[in-house]
XYZ file of C-alpha atoms in Angstrom:
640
model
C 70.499 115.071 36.373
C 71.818 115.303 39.751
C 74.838 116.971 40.353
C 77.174 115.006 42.716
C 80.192 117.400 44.165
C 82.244 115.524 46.320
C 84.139 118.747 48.266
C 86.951 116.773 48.741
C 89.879 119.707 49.634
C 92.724 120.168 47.884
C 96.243 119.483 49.370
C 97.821 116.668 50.579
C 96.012 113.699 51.557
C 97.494 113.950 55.414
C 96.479 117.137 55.350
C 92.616 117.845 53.909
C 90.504 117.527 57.094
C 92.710 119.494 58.935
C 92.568 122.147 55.891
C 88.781 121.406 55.883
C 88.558 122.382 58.943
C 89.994 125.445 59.030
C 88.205 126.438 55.635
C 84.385 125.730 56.631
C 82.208 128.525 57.742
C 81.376 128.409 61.677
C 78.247 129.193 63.330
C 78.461 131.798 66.016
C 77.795 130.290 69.538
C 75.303 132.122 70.297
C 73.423 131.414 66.387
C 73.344 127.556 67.137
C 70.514 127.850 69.548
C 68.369 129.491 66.540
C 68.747 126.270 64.403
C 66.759 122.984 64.856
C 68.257 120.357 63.699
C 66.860 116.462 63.480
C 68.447 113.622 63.808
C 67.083 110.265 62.433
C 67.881 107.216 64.312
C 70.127 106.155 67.380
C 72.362 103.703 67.047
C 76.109 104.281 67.194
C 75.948 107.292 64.110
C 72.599 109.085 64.991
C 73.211 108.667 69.452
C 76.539 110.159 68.814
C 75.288 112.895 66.833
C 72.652 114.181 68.684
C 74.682 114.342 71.937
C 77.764 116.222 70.348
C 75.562 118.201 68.153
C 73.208 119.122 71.651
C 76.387 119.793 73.342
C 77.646 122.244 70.985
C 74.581 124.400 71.488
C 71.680 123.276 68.934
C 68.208 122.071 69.194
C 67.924 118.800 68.562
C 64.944 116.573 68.081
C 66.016 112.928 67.829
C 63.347 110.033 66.465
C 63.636 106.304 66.704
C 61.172 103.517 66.068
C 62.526 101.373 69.153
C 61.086 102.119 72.627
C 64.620 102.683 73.511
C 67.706 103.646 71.304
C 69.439 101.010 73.763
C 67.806 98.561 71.348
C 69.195 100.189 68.427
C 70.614 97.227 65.955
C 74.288 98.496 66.672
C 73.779 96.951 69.813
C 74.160 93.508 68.126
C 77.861 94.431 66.574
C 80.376 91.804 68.386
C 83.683 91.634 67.854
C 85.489 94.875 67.867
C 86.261 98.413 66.793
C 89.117 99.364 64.685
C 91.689 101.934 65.308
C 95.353 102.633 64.371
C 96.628 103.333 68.157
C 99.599 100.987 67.148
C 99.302 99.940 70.908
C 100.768 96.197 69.663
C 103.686 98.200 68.307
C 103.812 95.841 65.437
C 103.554 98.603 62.766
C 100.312 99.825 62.766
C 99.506 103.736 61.911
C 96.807 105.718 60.153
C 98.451 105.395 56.727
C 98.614 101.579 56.819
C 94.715 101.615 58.410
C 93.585 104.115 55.270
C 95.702 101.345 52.885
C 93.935 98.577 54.234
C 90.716 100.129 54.264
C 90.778 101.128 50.621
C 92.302 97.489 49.773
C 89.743 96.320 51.220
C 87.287 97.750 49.627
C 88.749 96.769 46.718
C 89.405 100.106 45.251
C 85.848 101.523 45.237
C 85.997 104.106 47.942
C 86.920 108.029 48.072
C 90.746 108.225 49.205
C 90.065 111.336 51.271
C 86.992 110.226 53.151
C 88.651 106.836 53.929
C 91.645 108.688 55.528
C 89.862 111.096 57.577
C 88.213 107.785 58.932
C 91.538 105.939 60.181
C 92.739 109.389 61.271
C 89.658 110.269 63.234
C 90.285 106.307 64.678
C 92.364 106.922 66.954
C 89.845 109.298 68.966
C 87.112 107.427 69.280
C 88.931 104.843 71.619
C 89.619 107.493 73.599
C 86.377 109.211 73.929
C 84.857 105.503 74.601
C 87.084 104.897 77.106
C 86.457 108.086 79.049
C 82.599 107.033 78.681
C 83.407 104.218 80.873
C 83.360 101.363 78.169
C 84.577 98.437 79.510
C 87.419 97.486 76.515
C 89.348 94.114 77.411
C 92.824 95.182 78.803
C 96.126 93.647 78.945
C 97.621 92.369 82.211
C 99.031 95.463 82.635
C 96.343 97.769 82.475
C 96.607 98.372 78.468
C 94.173 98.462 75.988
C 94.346 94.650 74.703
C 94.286 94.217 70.680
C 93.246 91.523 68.557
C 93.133 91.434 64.453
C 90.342 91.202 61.806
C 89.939 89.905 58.654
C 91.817 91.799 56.017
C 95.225 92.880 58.376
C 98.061 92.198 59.668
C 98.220 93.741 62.551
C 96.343 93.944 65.960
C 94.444 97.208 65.899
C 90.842 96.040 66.706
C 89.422 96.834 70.725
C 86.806 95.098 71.680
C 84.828 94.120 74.827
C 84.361 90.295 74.764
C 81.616 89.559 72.314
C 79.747 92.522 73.495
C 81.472 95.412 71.444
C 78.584 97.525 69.352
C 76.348 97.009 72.950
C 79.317 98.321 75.416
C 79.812 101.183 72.668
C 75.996 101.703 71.883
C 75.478 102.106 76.326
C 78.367 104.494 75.757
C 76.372 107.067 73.288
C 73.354 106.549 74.993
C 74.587 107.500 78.220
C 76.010 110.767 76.226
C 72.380 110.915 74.512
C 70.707 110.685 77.828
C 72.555 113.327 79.693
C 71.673 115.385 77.401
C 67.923 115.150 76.766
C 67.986 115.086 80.979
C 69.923 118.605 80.352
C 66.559 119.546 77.854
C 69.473 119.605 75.268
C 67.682 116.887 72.973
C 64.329 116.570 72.637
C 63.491 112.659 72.546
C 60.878 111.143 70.207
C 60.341 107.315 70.824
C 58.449 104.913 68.823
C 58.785 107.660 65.743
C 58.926 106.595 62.338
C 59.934 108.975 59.363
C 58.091 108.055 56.179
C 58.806 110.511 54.219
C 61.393 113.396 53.781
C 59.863 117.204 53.457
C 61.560 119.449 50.803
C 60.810 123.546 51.082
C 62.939 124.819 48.025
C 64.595 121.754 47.029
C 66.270 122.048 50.640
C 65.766 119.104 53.197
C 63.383 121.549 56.232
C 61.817 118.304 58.022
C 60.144 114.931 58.237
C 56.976 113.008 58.607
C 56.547 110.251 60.796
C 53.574 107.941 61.925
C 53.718 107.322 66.082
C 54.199 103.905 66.128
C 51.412 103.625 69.347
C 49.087 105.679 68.302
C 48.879 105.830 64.754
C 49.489 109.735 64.202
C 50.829 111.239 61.476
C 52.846 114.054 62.458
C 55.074 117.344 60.688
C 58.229 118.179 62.208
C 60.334 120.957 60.510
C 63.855 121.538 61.171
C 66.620 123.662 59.776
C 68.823 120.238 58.507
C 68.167 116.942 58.566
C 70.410 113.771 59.622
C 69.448 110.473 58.991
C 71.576 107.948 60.540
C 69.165 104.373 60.251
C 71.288 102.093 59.030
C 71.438 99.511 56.062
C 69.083 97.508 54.454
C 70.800 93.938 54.439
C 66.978 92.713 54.928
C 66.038 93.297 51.803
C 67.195 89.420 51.748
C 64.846 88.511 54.306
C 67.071 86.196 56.366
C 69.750 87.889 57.713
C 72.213 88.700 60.226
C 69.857 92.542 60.908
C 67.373 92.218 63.153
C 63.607 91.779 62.118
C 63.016 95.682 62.736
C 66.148 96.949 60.791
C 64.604 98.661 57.410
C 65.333 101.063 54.952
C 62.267 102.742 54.714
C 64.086 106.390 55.348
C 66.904 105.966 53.012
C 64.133 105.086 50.701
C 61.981 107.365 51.179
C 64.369 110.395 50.786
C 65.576 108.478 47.399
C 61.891 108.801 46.038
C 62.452 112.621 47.012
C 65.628 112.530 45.034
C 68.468 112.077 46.922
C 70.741 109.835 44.947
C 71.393 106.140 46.103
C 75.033 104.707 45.922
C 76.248 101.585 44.794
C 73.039 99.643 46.219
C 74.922 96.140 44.902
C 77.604 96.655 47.281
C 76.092 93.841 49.972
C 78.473 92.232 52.222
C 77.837 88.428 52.623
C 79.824 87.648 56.441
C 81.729 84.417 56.362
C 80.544 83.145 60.064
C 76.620 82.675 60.446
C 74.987 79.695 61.731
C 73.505 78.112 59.085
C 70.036 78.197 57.736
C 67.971 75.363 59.691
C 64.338 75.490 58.201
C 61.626 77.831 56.373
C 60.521 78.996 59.485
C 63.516 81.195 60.234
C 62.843 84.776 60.292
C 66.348 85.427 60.559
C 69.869 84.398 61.403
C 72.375 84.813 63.685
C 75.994 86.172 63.617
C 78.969 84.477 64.950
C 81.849 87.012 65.598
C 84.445 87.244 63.083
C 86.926 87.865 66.012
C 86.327 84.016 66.169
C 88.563 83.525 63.220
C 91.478 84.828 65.607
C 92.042 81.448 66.948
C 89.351 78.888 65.186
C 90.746 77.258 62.281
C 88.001 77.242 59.337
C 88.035 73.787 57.668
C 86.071 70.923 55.542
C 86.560 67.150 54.401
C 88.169 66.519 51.840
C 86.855 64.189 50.611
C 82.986 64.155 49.896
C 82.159 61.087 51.977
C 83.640 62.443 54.804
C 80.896 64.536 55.244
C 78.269 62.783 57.322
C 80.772 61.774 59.889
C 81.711 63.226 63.307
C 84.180 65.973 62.713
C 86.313 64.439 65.576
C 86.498 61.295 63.996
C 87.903 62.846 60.813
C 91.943 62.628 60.817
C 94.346 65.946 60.509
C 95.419 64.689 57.046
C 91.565 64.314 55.908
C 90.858 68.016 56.755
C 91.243 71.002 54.046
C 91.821 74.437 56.150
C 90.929 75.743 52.813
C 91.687 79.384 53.989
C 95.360 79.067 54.978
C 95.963 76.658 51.850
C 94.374 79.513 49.469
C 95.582 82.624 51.510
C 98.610 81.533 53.071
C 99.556 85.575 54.025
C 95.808 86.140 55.886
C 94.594 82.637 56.598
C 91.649 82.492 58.571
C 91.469 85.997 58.818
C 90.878 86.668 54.766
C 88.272 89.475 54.549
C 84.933 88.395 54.741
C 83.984 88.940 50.846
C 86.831 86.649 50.201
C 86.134 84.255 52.544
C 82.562 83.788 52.013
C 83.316 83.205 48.499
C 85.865 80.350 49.590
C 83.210 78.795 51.521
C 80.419 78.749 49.272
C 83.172 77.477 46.621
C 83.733 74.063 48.994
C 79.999 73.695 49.741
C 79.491 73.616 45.343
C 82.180 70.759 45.819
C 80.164 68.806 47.547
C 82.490 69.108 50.886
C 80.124 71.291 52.692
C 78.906 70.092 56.065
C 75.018 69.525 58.024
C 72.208 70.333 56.909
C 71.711 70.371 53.013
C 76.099 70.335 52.863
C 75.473 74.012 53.133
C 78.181 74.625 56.187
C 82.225 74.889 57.189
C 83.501 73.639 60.265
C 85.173 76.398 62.952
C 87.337 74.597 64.709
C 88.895 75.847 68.242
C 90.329 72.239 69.471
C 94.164 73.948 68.468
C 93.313 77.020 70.032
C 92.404 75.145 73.282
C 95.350 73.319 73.393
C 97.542 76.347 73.081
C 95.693 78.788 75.545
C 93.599 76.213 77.874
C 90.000 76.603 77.494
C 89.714 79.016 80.130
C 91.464 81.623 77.981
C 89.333 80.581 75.332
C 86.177 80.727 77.644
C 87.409 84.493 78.735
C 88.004 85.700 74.946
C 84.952 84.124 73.667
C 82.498 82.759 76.120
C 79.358 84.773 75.272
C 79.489 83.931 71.651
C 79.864 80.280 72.686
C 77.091 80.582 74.780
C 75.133 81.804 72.277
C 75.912 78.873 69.580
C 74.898 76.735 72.087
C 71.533 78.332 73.393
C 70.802 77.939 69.041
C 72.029 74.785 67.967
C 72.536 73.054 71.790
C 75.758 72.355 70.902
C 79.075 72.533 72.685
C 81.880 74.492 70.384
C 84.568 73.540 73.381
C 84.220 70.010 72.232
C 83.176 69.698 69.024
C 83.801 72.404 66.017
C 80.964 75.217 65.332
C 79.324 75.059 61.801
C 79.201 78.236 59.619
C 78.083 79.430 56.421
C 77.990 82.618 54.916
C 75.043 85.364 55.555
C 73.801 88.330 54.132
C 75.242 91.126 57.171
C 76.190 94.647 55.963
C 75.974 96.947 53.209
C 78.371 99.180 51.642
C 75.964 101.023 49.281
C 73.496 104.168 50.695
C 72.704 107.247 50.096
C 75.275 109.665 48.295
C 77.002 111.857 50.117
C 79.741 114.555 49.967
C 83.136 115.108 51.754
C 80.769 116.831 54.364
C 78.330 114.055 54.680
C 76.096 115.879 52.667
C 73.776 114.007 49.992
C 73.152 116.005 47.122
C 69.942 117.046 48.631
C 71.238 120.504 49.782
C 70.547 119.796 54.535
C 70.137 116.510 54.432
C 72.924 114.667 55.694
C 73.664 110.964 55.769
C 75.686 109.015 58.625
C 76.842 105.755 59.351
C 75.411 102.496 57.372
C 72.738 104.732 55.707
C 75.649 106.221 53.095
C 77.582 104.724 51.223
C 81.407 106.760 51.754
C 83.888 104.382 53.136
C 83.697 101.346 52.332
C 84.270 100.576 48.670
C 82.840 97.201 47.663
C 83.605 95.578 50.519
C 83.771 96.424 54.185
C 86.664 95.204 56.692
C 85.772 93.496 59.768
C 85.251 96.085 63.286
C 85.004 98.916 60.641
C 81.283 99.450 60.988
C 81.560 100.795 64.518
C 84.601 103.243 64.122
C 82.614 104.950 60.798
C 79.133 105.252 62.835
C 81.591 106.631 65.544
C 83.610 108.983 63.741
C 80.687 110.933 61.548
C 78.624 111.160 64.787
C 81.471 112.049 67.436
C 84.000 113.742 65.246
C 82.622 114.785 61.358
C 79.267 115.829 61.653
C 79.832 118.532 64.412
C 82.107 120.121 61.897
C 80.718 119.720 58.556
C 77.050 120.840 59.407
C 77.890 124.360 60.472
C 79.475 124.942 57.256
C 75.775 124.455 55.808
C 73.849 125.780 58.051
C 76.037 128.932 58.102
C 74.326 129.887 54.820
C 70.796 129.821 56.178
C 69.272 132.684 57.820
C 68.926 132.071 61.690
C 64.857 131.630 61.917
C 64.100 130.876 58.592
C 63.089 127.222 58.675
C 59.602 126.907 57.514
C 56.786 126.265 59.517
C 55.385 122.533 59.369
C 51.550 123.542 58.508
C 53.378 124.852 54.964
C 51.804 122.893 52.066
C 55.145 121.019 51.126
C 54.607 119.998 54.940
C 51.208 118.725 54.346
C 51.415 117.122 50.112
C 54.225 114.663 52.191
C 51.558 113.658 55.488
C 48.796 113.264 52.695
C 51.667 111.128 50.467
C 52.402 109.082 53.672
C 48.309 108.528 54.356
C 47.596 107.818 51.048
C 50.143 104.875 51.453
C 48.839 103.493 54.590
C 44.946 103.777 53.154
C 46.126 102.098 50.389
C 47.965 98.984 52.649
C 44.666 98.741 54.722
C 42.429 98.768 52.067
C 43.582 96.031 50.336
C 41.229 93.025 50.526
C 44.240 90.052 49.455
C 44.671 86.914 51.126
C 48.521 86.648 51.838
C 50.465 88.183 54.988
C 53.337 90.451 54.578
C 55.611 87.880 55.359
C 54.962 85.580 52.508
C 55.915 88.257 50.074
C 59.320 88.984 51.604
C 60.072 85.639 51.937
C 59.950 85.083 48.060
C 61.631 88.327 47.521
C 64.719 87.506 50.092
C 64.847 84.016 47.992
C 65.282 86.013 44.415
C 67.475 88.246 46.188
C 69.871 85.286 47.406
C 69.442 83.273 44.716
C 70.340 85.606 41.670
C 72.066 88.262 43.392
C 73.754 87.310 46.498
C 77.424 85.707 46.779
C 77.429 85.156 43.387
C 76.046 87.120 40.312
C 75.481 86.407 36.657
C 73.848 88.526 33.225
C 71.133 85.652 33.003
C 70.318 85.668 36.600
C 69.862 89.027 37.211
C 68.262 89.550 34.651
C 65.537 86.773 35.585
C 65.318 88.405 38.965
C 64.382 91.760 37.544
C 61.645 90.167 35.939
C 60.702 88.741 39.053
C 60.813 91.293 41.076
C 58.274 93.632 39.726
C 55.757 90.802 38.880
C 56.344 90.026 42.627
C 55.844 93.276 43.566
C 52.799 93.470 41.590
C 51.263 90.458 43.245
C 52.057 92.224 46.699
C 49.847 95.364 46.378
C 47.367 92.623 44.637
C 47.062 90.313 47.213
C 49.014 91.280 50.842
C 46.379 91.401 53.592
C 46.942 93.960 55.938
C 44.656 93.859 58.987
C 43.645 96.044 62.009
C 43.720 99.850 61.515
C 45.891 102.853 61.072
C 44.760 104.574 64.481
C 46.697 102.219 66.832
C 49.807 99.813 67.308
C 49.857 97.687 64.052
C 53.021 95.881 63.489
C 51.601 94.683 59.945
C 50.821 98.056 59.047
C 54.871 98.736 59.780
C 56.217 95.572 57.784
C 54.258 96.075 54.896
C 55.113 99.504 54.352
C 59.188 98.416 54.663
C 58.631 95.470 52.397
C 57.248 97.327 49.582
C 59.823 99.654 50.171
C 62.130 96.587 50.053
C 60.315 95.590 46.609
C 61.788 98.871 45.170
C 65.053 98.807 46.676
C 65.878 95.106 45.088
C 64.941 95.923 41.610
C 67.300 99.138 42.072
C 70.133 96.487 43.653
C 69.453 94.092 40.970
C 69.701 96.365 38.235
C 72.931 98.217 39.645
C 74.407 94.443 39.840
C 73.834 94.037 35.955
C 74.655 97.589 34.950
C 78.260 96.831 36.839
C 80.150 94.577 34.387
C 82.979 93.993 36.997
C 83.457 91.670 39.923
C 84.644 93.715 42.818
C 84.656 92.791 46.419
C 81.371 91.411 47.744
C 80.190 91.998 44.049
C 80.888 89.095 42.321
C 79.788 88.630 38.714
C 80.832 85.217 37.710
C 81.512 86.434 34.210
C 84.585 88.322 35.309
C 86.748 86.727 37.211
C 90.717 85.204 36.774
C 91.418 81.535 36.514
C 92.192 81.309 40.103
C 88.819 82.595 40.658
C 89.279 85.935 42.236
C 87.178 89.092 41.225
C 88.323 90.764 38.509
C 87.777 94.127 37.896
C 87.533 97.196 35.171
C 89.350 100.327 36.552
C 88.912 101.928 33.017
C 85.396 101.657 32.877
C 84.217 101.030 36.705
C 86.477 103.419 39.057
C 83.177 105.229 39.970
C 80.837 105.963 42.148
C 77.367 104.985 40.336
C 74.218 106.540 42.007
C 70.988 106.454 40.715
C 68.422 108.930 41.076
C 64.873 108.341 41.163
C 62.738 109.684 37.921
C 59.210 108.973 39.331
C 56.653 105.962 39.132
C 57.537 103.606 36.516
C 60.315 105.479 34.759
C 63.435 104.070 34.679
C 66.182 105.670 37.325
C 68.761 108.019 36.305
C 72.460 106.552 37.027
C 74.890 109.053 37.632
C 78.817 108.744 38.219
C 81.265 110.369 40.613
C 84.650 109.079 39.312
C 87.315 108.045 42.140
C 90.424 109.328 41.371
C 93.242 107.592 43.198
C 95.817 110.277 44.191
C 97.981 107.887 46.519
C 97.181 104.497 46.038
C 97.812 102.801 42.690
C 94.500 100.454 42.786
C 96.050 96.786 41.741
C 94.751 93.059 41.525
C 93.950 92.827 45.465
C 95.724 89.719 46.719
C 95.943 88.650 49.968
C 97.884 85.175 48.807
């Protein structure tokens, strides 16, 4: 059994990473040039870490499957980051930021780690800023504001609809200096595949060059992956095609535990599904919600007719009649929910009645549709370039999407999994977010463990290993994890079935959505994890793989994630039914209150689960790190 020691400090909850630290062991200056350390993936976490990290004065090799960590899926992130600068004055500050954050989550999250987050907030704006990032301003020259789902106050910045790219150019321009300086050493077109353990201590990584088809051994003194979620495990989603979870999987299988995997975030703004052939869909910004009202018929024949034509008194802005204190701007698990709830009515709108109206027609009326145009214009451009439709004159349609996920690799107060040097950043762990993240929250935490955690918290581990001492990569734990990793790809190739890769995912995304997406139930999960493994044994019976290992072979690459992903959503599936509580974005229809709101078990469910792997075809080992709530008393979350 795993042992999972959070390391949260003692003392008062203002004051542990400040006491942290002062209390970790330090790395001498001129010691950090001895130590290699790797860094897995560039997006917001893993850029941000390798440049601070190089800075400080280590070696630092930094892999990522792109051709560019500008294409790095952070780049897609739209409508803001949070922090509590208070710049609205309108009573923002890092206590009410922490409060809403843990809220939010619906009380599944570590106290201290959330804390450090908001307090670590109100850095990162400034650090962006002095990277040049364009953040809208006021017309005086001040940061401008705007709010998110889940608060009250303004304390999200933001760059148009352009956010995660403005803050991702931001990193990489960091990243870039420094492997110009020969600070980082850059490895393109590199995917890990497997983890390398030397005494039950992360020491390095294998990866397959994605252009020539080598397997390579690199060995390093820690490892950091930082490669985000695995919201594809659904198939159609917000993630882009290439976003995977083949790391975080991979160092599971070498047993570092994974966290609450059933903590998926549904968002409440996608464009709807249109067709089979979608491969995946497409985000509208929840900054939207600022100033579109969210509304349906209500009545059922309604439906089919032009939204315009539909009187005020017809309409149900379901939102501000449910949630009169939040509105349009519920959180997003709540809010999804609320939507799918009117589209089971029979109310829902286009295609198949699976789809809410977001309506800006108020909104233009108030601020003119030039303000509109300058807050918004990009993401209006892009509903149009997808559905040719014009949102200035007639309302967008939305449904909800699988987006994020809360759930990831465990990891300590240091960002530690329980693997002892291999750390976990960003959407790859599972630390701050409870069961449910907030809206513009994703960016600050990729931010704040790359830019202002990690360059602590590492030293204090790699303090305790021997300058020099990392072993070399031709050891034979080195070479047992390439052989692992070629067995794997022989054994794609080889197989002689008749089906591509994406027929398989396809069905698994469906039983993924189906029995264990907005809405979850005993019976259904059950049926799915039947489904699953018979699915998954009809994969490695029948997937055709073609071309060869030697060279660039995209199949190759998707059918090693999806039978990752086969794994990964019989361990989500089965966390959903061992959880006997509904909780933010998990919703398990058999407990809920009358109102319909998720109901949970504090006595039985204020934990942490994460499984750990037992080998092929045992059953995983679930182990619990209970939350104990210091400073807020967890209560029914209402935002009514």
């Amino acid at each position: 059994m795993a042992t999972l020691e959070s390391k949260v400090p003692s003392g008062p909850l203002a004051d542990k990473w400040r006491k942290h630290k002062a209390d970790i062991k330090l790395v001498n200056p001129a010691n950090k040039r001895k130590y290699d350390i790797i860094v897995v993936g560039a997006g917001l976490a893993g850029a941000s870490a390798a440049s601070t990290l190089a800075e400080l004065g280590y070696r630092v090799r930094n892999f990522v499957f792109h051709d560019s960590p500008r294409r790095a899926h952070s780049i897609a992130a739209q409508g803001g980051i949070n922090a509590a600068k208070n710049y609205q004055n309108d009573g923002d500050s890092v206590y009410r930021l922490f409060y809403d954050t843990i809220k939010g989550g619906d009380y599944r999250s570590r106290e201290a780690n959330v804390h450090r987050l908001a307090e670590v907030s109100v850095n990162i704006i400034d650090q962006c800023v002095a990277q040049g990032v364009p953040f809208a301003r006021e017309y005086g020259g001040l940061l401008a504001n705007r709010s998110f789902g889940g608060a009250q106050v303004s304390r999200t910045f933001y760059a148009r609809g352009q956010t995660g790219q403005q803050l991702l150019l931001g990193a990489y321009s960091a990243l870039s200096r420094a492997i110009a300086e020969g600070l980082v050493e850059m490895h393109n077109r590199s995917e890990m595949l497997d983890l390398v353990l030397v005494n039950g201590q992360a020491k390095g990584i294998i990866t397959r060059d994605l252009i020539t088809g080598a397997i390579e051994r690199h060995a390093a003194d820690a490892v950091i992956v930082a490669t985000g979620g695995y919201g594809n495990v659904f198939n159609l989603s917000t993630n882009a095609i290439g976003c995977n979870a083949t790391a975080i999987w991979r160092a599971y299988k070498r047993g570092a535990c994974f966290a609450n995997p059933c903590f998926t975030q549904i968002h409440p703004t996608c464009i709807p599904v249109s067709g089979e052939y979608q491969s995946k869909l497409t985000l509208m910004s929840e900054s939207l919600r600022n100033d579109g009202r969210i509304w349906v018929p209500k009545r059922k024949e309604d439906c089919a007719k032009e939204p315009g034509s539909i009187a005020e008194a017809d309409r149900d802005y379901y939102l501000e009649r449910m949630y009169p204190s939040f509105g349009n701007l519920a959180p997003r698990d709540i809010s999804s929910r609320a939507a799918k709830r009117v589209c089971d009515e029979g109310r829902g709108v286009g295609q198949g009645g699976r789809g809410v109206y977001l309506d800006f027609a108020d909104a233009i009326k108030r601020l003119g549709e030039a303000m509109v145009r300058e807050r918004y214009g990009n993401l209006f451009d892009i509903y149009h370039e997808i559905t040719a439709e014009n949102a200035y004159r007639t309302p967008m349609r939305i449904y909800p999407a699988s987006h994020y996920v809360m759930g990831g690799l465990w990891v300590d107060y240091n960002m530690m999994s329980n693997i002892p040097g291999l750390f976990v950043l960003g959407e790859a762990n599972f630390s701050d977010h409870g069961a449910n993240r907030l809206g513009a929250s994703a960016l600050m935490q990729g931010l704040a463990d790359g830019y202002f955690v990690i360059p602590y918290t590492i030293g204090d581990y790699l303090a305790t290993q021997k300058p020099g001492s990392r072993p070399s990569a031709d050891g034979p734990e080195f070479k047992a994890a390439a052989d692992n990793v070629t067995a794997i790809t022989k054994r794609l190739l080889d197989n002689k079935g008749r089906q591509p890769v994406s027929h398989f995912h396809k069905r698994l995304g469906k039983i993924m959505w189906d029995y264990c997406g907005m809405a979850r139930t005993k019976a259904g999960l059950e049926k799915a994890l039947q489904e699953i493994p018979a699915l998954r044994q009809e994969f490695w019976a029948n997937v055709r793989v073609p071309g060869s290992a030697d060279t660039l072979n995209q199949s190759l690459e998707q059918a090693a994630r999806v039978a990752d992903y086969m794994e990964l959503g019989e361990l989500l599936c089965l966390d959903a039914l061992t959880r006997e509580e509904s909780c933010g974005s998990h919703f398990r229809e058999e407990f809920q209150y009358p109102d319909g709101e998720c109901k949970r078990d504090d006595e039985k469910f204020a934990h942490v689960a994460a499984w750990e792997y037992q080998g092929e075809g045992k059953a995983p080992l679930r182990n619990v790190e209970p939350l104990n709530f210091e400073f807020v008393k967890p209560s029914v979350r209402s935002y009514k």
